[in-house]
CSV table of C-alpha atoms in Angstrom, one decimal:
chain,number,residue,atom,x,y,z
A,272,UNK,CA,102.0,89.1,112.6
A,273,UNK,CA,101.5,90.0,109.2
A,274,UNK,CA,101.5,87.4,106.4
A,275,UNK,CA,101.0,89.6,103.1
A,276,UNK,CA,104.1,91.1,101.8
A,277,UNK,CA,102.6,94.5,102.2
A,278,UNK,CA,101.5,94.3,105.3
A,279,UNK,CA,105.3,93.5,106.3
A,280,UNK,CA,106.7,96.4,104.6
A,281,UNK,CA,103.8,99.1,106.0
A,282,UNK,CA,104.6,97.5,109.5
A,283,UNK,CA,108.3,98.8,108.9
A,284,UNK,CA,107.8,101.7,107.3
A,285,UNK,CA,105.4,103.0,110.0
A,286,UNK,CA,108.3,102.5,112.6
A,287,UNK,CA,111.0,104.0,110.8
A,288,UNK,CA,108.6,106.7,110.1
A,289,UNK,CA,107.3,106.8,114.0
A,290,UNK,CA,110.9,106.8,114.8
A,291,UNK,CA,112.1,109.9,112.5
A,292,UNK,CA,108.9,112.0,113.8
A,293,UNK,CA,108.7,111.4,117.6
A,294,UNK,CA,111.7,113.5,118.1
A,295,UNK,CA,110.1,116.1,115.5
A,296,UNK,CA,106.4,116.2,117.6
A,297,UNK,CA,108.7,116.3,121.0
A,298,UNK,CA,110.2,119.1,120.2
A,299,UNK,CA,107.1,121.2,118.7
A,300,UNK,CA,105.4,120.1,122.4
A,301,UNK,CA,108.7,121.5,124.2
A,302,UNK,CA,108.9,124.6,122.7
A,303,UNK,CA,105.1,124.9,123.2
A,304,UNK,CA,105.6,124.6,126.8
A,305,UNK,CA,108.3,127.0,126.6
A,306,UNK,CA,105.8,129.3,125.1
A,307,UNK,CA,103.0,129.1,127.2
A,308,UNK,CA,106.0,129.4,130.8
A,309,UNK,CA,107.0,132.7,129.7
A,310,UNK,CA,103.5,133.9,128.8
A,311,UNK,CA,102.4,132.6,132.0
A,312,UNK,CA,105.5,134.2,134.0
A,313,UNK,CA,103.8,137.5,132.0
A,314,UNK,CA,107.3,138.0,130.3
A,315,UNK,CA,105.9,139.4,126.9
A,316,UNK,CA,109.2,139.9,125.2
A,317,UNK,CA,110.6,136.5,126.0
A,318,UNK,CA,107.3,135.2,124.8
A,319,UNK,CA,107.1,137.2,121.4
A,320,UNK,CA,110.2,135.7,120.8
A,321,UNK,CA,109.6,132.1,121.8
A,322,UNK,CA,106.2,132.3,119.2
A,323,UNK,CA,108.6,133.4,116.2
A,324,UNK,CA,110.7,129.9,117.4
A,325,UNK,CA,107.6,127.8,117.7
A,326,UNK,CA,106.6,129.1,114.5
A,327,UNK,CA,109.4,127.6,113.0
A,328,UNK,CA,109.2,124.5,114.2
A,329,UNK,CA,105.6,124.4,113.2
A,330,UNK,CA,106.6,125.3,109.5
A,331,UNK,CA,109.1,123.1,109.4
A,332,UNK,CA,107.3,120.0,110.5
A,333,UNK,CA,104.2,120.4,108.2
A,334,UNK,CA,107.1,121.3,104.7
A,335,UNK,CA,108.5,117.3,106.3
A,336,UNK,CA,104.9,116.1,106.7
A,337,UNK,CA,105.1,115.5,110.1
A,338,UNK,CA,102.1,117.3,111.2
A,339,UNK,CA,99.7,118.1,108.7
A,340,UNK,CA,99.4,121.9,107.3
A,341,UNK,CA,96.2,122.5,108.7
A,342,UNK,CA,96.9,121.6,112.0
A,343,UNK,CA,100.6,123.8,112.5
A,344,UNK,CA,98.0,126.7,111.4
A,345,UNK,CA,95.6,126.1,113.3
A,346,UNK,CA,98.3,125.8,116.3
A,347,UNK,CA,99.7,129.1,115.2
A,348,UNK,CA,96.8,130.7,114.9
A,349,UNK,CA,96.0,129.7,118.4
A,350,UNK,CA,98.9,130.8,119.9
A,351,UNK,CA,99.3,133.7,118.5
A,352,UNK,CA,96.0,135.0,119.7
A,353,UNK,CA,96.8,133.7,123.1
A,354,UNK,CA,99.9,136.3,122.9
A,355,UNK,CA,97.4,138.7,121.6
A,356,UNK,CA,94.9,138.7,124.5
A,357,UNK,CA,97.9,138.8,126.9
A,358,UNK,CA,99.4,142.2,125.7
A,359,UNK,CA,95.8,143.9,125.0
A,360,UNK,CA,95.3,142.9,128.9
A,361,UNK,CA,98.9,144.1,130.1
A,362,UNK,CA,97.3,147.6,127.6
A,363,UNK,CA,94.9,147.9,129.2
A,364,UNK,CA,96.2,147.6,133.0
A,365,UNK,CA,98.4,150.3,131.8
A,366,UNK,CA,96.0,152.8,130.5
């Protein structure tokens, strides 16, 4: 246990902080998952849609500082060109 008054009050605030952005990180993994289902299930559409929602949540959680900014683009740039390579493939199966 802590014995300087700082200490004390960074122990606090790093639970009520840990607290306020579990459900925040739970929900950008969920919708993630959600994501990567329907691109899996080769549902384009559904996924197209479900990166605009992830997006979102992204954007939102780095403006709270939840996640930092670099990170929810780097996420977003990665999912995005997961979508990508998934419709050039369903292209070119069509062609």
């Amino acid at each position: 246990m802590a014995n300087i008054k700082s200490a004390i009050k960074r122990i606090s605030v790093t639970k009520t902080k840990n607290t306020q952005n579990r459900p925040v990180k739970t929900q950008i993994s969920n919708e993630i998952k959600k994501f990567k289902t329907a691109l899996a299930a080769k549902e384009l559409k559904h996924a197209e849609s479900q990166l605009n929602v992830v997006f979102s949540v992204l954007d939102a959680a780095a403006l709270d500082n939840v996640i930092h900014k670099n990170k929810a683009n780097r996420q977003k740039a990665k999912l995005a060109a997961e979508l990508s390579k998934a419709q050039s493939k369903r292209t070119k199966k069509s062609a």
